[in-house]
Short mmCIF file of C-alpha atoms in Angstrom, two decimals:
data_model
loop_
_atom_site.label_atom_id
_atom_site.label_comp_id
_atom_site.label_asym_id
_atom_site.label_seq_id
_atom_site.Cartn_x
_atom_site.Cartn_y
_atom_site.Cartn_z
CA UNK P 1 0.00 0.00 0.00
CA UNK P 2 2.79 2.07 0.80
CA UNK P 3 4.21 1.92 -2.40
CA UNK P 4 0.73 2.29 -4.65
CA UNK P 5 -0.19 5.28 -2.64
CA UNK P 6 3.05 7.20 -3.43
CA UNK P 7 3.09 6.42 -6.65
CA UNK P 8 -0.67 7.64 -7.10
CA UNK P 9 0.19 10.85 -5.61
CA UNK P 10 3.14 11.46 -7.74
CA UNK P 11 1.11 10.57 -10.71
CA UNK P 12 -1.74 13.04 -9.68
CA UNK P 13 0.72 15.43 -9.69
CA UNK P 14 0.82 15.03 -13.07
CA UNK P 15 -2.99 14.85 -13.84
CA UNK P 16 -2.71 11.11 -14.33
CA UNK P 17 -4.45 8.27 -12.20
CA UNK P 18 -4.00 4.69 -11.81
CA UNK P 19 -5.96 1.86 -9.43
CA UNK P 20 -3.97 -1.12 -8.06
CA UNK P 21 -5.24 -4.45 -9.38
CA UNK P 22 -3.72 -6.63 -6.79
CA UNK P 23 -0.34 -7.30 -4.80
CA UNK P 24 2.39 -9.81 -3.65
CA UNK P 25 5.40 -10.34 -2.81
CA UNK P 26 8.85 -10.66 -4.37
CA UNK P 27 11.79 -13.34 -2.95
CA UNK P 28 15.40 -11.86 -4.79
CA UNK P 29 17.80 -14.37 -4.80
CA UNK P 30 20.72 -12.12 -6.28
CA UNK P 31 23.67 -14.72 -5.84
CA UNK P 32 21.50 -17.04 -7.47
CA UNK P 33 20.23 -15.13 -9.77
CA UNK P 34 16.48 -16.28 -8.77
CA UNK P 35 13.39 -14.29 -8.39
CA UNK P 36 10.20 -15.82 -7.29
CA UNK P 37 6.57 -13.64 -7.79
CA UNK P 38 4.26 -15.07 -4.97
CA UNK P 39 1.28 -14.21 -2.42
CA UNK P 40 -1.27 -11.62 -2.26
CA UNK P 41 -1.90 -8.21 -0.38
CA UNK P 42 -4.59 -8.17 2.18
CA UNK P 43 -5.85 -4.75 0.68
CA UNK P 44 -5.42 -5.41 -2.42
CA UNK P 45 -6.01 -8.87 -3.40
CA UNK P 46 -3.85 -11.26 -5.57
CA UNK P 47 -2.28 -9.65 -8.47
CA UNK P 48 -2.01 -11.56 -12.12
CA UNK P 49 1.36 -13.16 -10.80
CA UNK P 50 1.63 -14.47 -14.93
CA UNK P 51 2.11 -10.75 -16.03
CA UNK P 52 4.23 -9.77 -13.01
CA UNK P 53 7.01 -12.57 -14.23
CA UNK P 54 6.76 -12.00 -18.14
CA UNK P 55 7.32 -8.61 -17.18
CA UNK P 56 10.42 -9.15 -15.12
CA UNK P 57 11.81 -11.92 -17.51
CA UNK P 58 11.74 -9.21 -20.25
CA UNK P 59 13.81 -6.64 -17.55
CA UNK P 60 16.32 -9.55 -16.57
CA UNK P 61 16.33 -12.62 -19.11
CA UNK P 62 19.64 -13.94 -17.17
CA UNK P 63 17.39 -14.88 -13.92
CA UNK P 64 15.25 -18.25 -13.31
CA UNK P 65 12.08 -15.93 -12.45
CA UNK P 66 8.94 -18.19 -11.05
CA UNK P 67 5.64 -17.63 -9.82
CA UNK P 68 2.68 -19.17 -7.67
CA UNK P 69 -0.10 -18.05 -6.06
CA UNK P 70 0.17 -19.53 -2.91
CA UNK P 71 2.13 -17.95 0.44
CA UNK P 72 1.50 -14.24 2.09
#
């Protein structure tokens, strides 16, 4: 929440707006070059975990980036 609601404010400073369509959590394995997308945020729901990876295999195709929905 932290994180959506300062990025909402600095995009209404620019006349923009945006809604949060979920959350989770991210486990950054650096030395092993592993990321895993998991869980959900108790505000916000369970994001589309699918996108979330695609997304961050685009930014860093030399990680093992996984997903699943289950875990806080």
């Amino acid at each position: 929440a932290d994180i959506y609601e300062r990025t909402a404010q600095e995009l209404a400073q620019q006349g923009l707006g945006c809604e949060c369509l979920g959350g989770g959590r991210l486990s950054h394995r650096p030395d092993e070059r592993k990321i895993h997308v998991y869980g959900y945020s108790v505000g916000f729901g369970r994001a589309d975990h699918s996108v979330t990876t695609e997304k961050l295999k685009a930014k860093y195709p030399d990680y093992e980036i996984t997903w699943a929905d289950e875990g806080y």
